[in-house]
Tab-separated table of C-alpha atoms and ligand atoms in Angstrom:
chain	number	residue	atom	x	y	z
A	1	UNK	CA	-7.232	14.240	53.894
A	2	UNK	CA	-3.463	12.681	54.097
A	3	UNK	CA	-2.651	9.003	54.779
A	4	UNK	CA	-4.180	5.712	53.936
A	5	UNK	CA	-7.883	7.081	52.821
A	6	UNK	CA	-6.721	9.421	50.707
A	7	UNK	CA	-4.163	7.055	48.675
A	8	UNK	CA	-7.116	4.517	47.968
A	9	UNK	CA	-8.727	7.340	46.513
A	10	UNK	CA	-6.064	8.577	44.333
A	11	UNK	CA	-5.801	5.140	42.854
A	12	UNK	CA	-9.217	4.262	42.499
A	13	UNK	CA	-10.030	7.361	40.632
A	14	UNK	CA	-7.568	6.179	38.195
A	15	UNK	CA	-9.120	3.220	37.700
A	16	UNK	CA	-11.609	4.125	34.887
A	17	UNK	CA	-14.952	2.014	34.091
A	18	UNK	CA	-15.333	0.185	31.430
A	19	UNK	CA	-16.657	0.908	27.703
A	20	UNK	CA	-15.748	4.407	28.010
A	21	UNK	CA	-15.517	5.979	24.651
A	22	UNK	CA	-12.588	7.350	22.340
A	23	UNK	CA	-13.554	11.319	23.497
A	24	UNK	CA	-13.502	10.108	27.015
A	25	UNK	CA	-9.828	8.347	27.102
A	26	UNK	CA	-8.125	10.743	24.938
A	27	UNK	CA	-8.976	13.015	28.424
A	28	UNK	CA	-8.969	10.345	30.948
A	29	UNK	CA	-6.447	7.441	30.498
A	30	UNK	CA	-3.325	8.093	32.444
A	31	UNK	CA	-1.291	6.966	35.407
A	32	UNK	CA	-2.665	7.805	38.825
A	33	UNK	CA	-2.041	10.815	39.691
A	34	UNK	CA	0.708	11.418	42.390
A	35	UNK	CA	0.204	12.084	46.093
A	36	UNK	CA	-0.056	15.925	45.388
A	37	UNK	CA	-3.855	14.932	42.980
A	38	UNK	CA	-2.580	16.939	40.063
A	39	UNK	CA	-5.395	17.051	37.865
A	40	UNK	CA	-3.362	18.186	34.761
A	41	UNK	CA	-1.135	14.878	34.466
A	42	UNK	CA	2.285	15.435	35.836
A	43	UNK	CA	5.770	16.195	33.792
A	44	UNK	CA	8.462	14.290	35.578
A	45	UNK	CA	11.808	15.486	34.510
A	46	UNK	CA	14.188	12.993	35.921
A	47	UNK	CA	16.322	10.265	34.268
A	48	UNK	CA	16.702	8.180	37.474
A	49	UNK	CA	14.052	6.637	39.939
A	50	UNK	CA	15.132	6.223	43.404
A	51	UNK	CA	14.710	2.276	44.755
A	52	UNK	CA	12.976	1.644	47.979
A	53	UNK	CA	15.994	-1.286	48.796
A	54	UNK	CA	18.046	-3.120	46.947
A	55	UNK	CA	15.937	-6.125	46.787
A	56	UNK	CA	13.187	-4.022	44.995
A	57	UNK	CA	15.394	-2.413	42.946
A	58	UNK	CA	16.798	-6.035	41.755
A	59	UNK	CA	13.612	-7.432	41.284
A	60	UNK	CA	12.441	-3.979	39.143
A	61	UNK	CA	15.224	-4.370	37.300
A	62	UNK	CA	15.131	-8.094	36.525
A	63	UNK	CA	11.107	-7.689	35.541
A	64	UNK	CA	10.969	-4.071	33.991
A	65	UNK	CA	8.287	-3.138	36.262
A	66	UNK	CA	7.947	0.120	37.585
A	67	UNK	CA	10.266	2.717	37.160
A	68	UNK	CA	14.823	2.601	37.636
A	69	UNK	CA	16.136	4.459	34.379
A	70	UNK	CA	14.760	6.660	31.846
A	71	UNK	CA	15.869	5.253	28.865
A	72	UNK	CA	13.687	2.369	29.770
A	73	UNK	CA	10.174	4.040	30.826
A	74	UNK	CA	9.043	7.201	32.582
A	75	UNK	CA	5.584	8.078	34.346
A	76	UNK	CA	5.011	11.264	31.671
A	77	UNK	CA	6.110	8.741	28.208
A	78	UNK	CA	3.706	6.063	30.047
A	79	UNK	CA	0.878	8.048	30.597
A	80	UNK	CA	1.265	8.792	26.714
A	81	UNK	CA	1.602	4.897	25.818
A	82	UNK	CA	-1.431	3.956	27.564
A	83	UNK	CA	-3.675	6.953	26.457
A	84	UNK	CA	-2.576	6.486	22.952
A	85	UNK	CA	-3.189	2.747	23.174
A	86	UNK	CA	-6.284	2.993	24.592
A	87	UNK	CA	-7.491	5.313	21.489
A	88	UNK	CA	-6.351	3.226	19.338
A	89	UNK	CA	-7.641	-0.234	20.800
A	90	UNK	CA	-4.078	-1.425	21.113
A	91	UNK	CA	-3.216	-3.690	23.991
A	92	UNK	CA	-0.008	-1.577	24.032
A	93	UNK	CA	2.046	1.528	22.618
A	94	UNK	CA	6.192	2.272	23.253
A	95	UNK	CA	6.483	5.611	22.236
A	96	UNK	CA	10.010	7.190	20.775
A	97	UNK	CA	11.712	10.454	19.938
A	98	UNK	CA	10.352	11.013	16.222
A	99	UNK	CA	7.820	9.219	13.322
A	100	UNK	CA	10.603	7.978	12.096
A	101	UNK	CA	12.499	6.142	15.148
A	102	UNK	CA	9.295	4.183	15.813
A	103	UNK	CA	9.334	3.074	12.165
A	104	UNK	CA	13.266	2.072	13.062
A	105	UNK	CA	11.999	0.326	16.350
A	106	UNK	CA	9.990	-1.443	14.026
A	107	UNK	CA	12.059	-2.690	11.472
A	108	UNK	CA	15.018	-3.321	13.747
A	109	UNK	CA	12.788	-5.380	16.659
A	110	UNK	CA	11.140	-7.318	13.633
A	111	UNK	CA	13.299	-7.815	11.279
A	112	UNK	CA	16.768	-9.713	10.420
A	113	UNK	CA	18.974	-9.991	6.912
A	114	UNK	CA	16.845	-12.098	4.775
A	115	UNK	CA	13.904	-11.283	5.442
A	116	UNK	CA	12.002	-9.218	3.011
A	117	UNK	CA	9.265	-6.516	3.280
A	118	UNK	CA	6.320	-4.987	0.960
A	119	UNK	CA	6.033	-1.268	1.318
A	120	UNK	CA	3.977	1.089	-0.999
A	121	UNK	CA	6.055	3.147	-3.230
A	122	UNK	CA	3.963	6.396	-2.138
A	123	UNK	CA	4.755	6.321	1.690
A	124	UNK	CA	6.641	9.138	3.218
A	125	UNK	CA	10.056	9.680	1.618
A	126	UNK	CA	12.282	9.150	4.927
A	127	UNK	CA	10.390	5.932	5.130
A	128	UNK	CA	11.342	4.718	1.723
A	129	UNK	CA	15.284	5.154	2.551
A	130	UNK	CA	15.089	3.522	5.985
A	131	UNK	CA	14.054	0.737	4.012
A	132	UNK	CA	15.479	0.883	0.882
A	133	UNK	CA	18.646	2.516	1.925
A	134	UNK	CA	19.664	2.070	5.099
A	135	UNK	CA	18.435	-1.632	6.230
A	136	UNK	CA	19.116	-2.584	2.494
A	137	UNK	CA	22.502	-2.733	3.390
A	138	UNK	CA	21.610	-4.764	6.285
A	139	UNK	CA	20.222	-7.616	4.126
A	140	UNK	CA	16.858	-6.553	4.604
A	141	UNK	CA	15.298	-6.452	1.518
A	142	UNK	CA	12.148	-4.212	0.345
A	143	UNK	CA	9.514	-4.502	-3.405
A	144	UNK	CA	7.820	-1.021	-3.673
A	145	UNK	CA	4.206	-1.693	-5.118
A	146	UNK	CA	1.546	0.747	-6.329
A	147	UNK	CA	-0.688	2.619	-3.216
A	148	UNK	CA	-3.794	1.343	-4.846
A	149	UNK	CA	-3.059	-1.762	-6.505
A	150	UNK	CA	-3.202	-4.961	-4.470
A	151	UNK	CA	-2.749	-6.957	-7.235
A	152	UNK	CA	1.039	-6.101	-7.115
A	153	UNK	CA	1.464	-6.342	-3.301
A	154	UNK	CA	0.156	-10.071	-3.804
A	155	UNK	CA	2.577	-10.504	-7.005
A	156	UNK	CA	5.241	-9.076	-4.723
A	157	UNK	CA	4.990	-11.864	-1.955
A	158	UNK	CA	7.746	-14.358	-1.437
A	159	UNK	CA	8.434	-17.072	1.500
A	160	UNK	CA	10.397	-14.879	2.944
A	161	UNK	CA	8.073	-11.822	3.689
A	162	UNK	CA	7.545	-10.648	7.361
A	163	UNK	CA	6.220	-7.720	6.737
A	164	UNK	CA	3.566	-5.541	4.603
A	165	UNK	CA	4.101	-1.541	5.606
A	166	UNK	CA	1.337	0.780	4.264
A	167	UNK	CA	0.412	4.447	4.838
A	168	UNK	CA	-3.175	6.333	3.971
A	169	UNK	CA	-3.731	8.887	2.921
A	170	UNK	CA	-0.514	9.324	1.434
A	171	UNK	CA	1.204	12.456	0.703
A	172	UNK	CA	0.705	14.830	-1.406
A	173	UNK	CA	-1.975	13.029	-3.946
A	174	UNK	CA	-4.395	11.095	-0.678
A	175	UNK	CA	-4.433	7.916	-2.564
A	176	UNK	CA	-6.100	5.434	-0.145
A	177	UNK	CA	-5.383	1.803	0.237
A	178	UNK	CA	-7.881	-0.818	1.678
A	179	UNK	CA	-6.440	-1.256	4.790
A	180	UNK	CA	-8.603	-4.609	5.340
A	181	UNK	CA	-7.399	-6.287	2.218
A	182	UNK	CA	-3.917	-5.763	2.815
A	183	UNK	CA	-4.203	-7.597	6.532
A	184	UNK	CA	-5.972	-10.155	4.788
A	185	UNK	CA	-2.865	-10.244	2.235
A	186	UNK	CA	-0.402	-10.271	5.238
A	187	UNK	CA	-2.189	-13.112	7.066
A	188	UNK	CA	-2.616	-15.889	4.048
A	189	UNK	CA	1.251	-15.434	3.842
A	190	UNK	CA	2.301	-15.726	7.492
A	191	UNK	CA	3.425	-11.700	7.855
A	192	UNK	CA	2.207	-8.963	9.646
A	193	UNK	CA	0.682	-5.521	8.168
A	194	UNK	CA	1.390	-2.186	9.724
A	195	UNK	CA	0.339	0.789	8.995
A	196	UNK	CA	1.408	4.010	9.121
A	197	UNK	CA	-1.712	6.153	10.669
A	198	UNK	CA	0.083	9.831	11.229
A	199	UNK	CA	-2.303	11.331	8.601
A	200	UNK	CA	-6.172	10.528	10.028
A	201	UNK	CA	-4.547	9.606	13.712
A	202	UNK	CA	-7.438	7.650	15.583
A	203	UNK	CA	-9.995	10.184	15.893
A	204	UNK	CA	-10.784	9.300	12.107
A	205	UNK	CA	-9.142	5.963	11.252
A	206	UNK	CA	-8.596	2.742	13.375
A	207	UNK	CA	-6.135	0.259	11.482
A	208	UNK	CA	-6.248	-2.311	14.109
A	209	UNK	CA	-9.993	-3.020	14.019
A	210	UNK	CA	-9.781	-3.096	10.165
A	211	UNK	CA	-7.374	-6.195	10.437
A	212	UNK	CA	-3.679	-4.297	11.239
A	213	UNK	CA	-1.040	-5.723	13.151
A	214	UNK	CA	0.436	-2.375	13.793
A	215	UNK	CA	0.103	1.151	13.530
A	216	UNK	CA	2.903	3.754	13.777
A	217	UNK	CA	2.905	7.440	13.967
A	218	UNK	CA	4.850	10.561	13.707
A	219	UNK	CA	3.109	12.160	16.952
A	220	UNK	CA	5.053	15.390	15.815
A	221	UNK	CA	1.881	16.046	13.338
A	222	UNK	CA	-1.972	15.698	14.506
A	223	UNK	CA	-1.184	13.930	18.068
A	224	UNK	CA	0.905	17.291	19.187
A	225	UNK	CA	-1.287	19.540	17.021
A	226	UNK	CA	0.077	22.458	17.163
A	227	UNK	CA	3.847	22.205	15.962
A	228	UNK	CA	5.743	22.062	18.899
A	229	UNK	CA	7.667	18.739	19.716
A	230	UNK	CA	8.857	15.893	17.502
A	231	UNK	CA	7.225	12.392	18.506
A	232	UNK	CA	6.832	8.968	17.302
A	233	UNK	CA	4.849	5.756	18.349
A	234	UNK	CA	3.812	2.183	18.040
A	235	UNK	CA	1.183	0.164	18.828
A	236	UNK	CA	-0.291	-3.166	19.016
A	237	UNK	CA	-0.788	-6.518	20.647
A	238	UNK	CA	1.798	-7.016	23.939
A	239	UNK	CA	3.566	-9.467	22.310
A	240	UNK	CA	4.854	-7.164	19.783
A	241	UNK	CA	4.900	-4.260	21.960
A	242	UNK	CA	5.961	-5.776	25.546
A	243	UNK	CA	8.131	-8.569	24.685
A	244	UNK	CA	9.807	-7.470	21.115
A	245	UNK	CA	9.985	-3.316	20.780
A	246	UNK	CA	10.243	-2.744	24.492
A	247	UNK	CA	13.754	-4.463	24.674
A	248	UNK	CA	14.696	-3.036	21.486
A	249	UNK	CA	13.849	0.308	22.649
A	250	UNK	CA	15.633	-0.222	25.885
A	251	UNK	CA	18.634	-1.275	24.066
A	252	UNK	CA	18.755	1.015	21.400
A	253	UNK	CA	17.451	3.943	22.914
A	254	UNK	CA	14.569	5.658	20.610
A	255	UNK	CA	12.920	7.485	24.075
A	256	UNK	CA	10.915	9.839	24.060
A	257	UNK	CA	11.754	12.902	25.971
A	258	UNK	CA	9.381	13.561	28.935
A	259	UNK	CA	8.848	16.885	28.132
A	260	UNK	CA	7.804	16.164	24.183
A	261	UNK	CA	5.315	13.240	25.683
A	262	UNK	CA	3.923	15.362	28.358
A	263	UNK	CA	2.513	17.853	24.888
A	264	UNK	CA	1.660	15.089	23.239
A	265	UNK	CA	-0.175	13.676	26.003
A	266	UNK	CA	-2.222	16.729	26.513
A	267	UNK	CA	-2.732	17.455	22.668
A	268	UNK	CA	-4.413	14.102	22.416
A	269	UNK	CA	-7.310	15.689	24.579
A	270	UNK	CA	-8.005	17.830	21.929
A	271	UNK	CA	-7.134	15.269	19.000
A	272	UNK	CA	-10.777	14.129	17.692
A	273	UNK	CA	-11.990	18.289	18.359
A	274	UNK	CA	-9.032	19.310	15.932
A	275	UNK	CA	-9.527	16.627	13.020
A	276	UNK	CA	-13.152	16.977	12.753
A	277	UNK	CA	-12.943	20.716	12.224
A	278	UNK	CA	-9.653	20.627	10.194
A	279	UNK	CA	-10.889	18.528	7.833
A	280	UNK	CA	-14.454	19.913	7.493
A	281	UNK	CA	-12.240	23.329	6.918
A	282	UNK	CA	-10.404	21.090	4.354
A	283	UNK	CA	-13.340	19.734	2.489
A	284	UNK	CA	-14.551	23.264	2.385
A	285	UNK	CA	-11.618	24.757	0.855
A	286	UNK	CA	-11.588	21.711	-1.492
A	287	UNK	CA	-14.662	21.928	-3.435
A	288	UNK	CA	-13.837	26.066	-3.229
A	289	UNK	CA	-10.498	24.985	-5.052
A	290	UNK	CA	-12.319	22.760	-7.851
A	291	UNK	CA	-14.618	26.007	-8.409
A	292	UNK	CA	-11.606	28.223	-9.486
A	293	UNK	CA	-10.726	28.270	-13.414
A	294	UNK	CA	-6.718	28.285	-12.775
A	295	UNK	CA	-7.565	24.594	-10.873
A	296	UNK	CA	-6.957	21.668	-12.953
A	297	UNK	CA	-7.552	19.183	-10.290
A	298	UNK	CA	-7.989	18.600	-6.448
A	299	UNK	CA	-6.821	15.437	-4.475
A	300	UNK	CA	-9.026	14.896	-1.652
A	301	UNK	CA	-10.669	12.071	-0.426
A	302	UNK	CA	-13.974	13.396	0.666
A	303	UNK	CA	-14.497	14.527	-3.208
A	304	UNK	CA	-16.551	12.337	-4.954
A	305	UNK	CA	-14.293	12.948	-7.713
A	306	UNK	CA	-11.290	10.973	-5.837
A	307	UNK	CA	-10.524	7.165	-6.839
A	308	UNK	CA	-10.957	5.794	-3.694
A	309	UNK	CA	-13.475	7.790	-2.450
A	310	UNK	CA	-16.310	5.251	-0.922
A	311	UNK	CA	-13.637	3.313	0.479
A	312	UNK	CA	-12.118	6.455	2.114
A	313	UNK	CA	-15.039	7.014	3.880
A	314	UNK	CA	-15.683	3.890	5.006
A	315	UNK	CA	-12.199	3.546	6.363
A	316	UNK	CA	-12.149	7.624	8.070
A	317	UNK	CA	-15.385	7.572	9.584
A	318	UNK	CA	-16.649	9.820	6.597
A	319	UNK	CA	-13.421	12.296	7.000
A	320	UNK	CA	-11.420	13.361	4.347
A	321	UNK	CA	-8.241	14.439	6.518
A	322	UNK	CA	-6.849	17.738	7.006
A	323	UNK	CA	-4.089	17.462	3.941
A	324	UNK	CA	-5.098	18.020	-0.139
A	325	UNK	CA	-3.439	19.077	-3.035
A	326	UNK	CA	-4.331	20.739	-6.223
A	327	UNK	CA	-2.811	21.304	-9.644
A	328	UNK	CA	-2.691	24.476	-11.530
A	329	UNK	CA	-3.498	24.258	-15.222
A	330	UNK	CA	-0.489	25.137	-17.200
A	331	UNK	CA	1.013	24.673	-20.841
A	332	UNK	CA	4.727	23.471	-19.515
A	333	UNK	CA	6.470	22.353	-16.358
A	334	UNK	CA	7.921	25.380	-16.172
A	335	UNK	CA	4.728	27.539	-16.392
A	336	UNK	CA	3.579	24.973	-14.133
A	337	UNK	CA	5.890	26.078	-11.424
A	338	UNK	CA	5.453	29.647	-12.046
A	339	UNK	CA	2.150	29.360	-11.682
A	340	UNK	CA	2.333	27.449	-8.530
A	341	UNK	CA	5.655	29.551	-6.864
A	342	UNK	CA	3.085	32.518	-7.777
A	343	UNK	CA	0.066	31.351	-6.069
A	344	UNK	CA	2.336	29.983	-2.960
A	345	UNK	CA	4.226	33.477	-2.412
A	346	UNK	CA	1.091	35.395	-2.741
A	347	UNK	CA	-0.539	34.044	0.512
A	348	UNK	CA	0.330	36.437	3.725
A	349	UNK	CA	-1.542	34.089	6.030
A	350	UNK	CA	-0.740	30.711	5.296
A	351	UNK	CA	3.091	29.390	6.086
A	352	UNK	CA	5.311	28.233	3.598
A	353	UNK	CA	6.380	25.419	5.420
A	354	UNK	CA	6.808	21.826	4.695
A	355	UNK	CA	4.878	19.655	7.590
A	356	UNK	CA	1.545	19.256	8.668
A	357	UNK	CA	-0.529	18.782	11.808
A	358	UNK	CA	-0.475	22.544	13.187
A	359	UNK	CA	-3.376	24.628	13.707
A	360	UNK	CA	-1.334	26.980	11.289
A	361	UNK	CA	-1.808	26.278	7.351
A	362	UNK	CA	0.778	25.668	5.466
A	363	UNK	CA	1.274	25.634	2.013
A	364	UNK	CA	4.131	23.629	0.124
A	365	UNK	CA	5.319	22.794	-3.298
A	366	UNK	CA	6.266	18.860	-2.821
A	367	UNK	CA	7.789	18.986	-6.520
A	368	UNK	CA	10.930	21.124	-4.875
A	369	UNK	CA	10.772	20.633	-1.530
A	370	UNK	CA	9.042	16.781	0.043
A	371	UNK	CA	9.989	15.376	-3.433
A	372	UNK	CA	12.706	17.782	-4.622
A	373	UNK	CA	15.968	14.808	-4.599
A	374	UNK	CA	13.704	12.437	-7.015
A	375	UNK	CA	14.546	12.663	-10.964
A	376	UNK	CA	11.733	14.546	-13.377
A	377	UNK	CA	11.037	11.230	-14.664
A	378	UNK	CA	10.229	9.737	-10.751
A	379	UNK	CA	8.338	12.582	-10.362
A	380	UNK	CA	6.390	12.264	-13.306
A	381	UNK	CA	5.322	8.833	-12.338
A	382	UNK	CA	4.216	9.135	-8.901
A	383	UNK	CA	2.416	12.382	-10.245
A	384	UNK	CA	4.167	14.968	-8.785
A	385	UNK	CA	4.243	17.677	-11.444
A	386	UNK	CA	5.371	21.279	-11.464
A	387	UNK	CA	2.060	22.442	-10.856
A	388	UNK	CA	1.169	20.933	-7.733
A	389	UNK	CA	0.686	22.614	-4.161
A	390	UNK	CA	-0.193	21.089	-0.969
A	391	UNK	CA	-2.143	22.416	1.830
A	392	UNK	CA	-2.009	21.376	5.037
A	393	UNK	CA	-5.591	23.046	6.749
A	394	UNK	CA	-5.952	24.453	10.048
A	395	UNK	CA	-8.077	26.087	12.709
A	396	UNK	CA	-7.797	29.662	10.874
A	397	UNK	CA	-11.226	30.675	9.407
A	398	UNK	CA	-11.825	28.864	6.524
A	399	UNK	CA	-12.953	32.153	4.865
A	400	UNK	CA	-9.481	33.400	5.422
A	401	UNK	CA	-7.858	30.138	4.175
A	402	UNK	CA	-9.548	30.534	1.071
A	403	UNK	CA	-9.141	34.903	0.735
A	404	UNK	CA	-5.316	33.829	0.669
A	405	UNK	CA	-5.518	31.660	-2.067
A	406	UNK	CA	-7.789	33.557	-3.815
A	407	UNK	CA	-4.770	36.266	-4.027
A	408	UNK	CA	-2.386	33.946	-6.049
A	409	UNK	CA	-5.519	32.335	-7.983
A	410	UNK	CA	-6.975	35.628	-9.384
A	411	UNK	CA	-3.433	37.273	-10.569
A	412	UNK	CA	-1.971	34.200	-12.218
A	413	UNK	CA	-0.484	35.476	-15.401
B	501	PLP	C1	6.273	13.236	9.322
B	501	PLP	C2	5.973	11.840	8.987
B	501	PLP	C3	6.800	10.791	9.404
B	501	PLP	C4	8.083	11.022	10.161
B	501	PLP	O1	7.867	11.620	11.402
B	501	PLP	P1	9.002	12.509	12.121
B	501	PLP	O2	8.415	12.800	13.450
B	501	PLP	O3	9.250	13.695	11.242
B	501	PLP	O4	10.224	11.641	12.216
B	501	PLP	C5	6.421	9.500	9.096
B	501	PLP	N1	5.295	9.252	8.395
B	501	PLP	C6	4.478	10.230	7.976
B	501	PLP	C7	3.256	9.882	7.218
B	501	PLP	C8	4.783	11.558	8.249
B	501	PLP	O5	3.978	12.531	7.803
């Protein structure tokens, strides 16, 4: 069936009803498909679009609609946008090259010298010298507060704050923040809270309808899945998203590569699938790990025994996450780090890797690696010791996951 019939029915088939649910769009929500019906959505690898006439093209180009230049949009990175927004509940998404270019479309479409931010002191460490570091010199200035403590965010406001920036679970010790109390915060003083959601990804947690402005993401973890391509993304209302970080992007040039948001796009399908069973896996191996003797302690936030553990729940849909971290019990640092370099090189199924988000474990030691340029005494107080590992759970069998430990665990000297 060619001509007029069968283009109405390759765009009303991309019109989807309403009240679909999350499962449903992370498989559904795309462009139409082109003239060819693809049913896998399609990978355009092109940086220019051809203009029907000149008129069009001026009238594309003066509105942003449709498609003239790569840098500025392309079907594949759109498809991604509106599938990711649509899980979620954004009105809109841009999506960039990596985590941490959508956190610099963010501060750079926001923000001016002046203004000043909030930020917990326990987000990811690339995040704390974008802000500390590199727009400090800008005039931007940023108070680092305790994860937990709201108390100090609220000390920490001045007339001059635009913006509150959390992230939760953080890494390696999954301290929470309430997530609705910090909106609340940003609202009574005129600012705006994002949040960084790269760790429970929609399937588990949904900042916006807890009160978020914004949510970022490093798409290069649980959105891609499986290690492959480096991603970022943003979402929110449009008039963040459309009017402010859309011209930003298209000026500054944080794109995402067609070919990184085409595997994105089709590891979302899979998204809420992976992070049930990963963390299950994870909250498997966790109370395993407070069962051994060598275990001092396990951060996780589907253990009773965490902090924040009722608000954790109530915030992940009952999901811990796929990420936890234990400490071996030890008489020095040093024995600490034996102990831990020992249990880490005895594994021969987990990687030694530093990231997270693959169907492959991987097992790190933040005090040398994530959190290896900060001073002991930095360390010490945001409770990185020696001693600590982190594990990063995949799709293995959990029953391997925890064999491979075991190896390390039961020869520590
Ligand atoms: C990895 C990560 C980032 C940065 O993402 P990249 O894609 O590596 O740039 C930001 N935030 C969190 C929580 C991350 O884990």
């Amino acid at each position: 069936m060619d001509g007029p019939d069968a283009e109405a029915t390759r765009l009303a088939r991309a019109r989807l009803p309403e009240g679909l649910r999350s499962e449903t769009l992370a498989v559904r929500t795309a462009l139409a498909p082109s003239q060819h019906g693809e049913n896998s959505e399609g990978l355009f690898l092109t940086s220019a679009f051809v203009q029907p006439n000149a008129e069009t093209s001026a009238r594309r180009f003066a509105e942003m609609e449709d498609f003239t230049y790569a840098r500025t949009s392309n079907p594949t990175v759109r498809s991604l946008e509106q599938r990711l927004a649509a899980m979620e509940g954004a009105e809109g998404c841009v999506a960039t090259s990596t985590g941490m270019s959508a956190i610099l479309l963010l501060i750079m479409g926001l923000l001016k010298a002046g203004d000043h931010v909030i930020c917990s002191r326990s987000v990811f460490g690339s995040t704390l010298n974008l802000f500390a570091k590199e727009f400090g010199k800008f005039g931007v200035e940023t108070s680092f507060v305790s994860q937990t403590d709201i108390d100090q965010w609220r000390a920490a406001l001045r007339p001059t704050t635009k913006l509150l920036f959390a992230e939760t679970p953080t890494n390696p010790l999954t301290e929470v923040c309430d997530i609705r109390a910090l909106a609340d915060l940003a609202h009574e003083a005129g600012a705006l809270l994002t949040v960084d959601n790269t760790f429970c990804s929609p399937a588990l947690q949904r900042p916006l309808a807890l009160g978020a402005d914004l949510v970022t993401h490093a798409g290069t973890k649980y959105l891609d899945g499986q290690g492959r391509v480096m991603a970022g993304a943003l979402c929110g209302a449009n008039r963040l998203v459309v009017d402010v970080f859309g011209p930003t992007l298209r000026t500054a040039g944080m794109t995402l590569a067609p070919f990184n948001a085409w595997v994105v796009l089709k590891g979302l399908e899979t998204l809420t699938l992976r992070m049930k069973a990963q963390s299950e896996a994870t909250l498997h191996v966790a109370r395993w790990l407070q069962a051994r003797p060598a275990v001092a302690r396990v951060h996780y936030p589907a253990l009773p025994s965490h902090p924040q553990h009722a608000l954790a729940m109530a915030q992940q849909s009952g999901h811990g996450g796929a990420v936890l971290s234990f400490e071996l019990r030890a008489d020095s640092p040093e024995a600490a780090r034996a102990a831990a370099f020992h249990v880490i090189d005895s594994t021969r199924v987990l990687s030694i890797a530093t990231n997270l988000g693959d169907t492959k474990s991987l097992i790190t030691h933040p005090a040398t690696t994530s959190h290896g340029r900060l001073t002991e005494a930095q360390r010490q107080a945001s409770g990185i010791g020696q001693g600590l590992v982190r594990l990063a759970v995949g799709l293995e069998h959990v029953d391997d996951i925890t064999d491979d430990l075991q190896r390390g665990l039961s020869t520590l000297a």
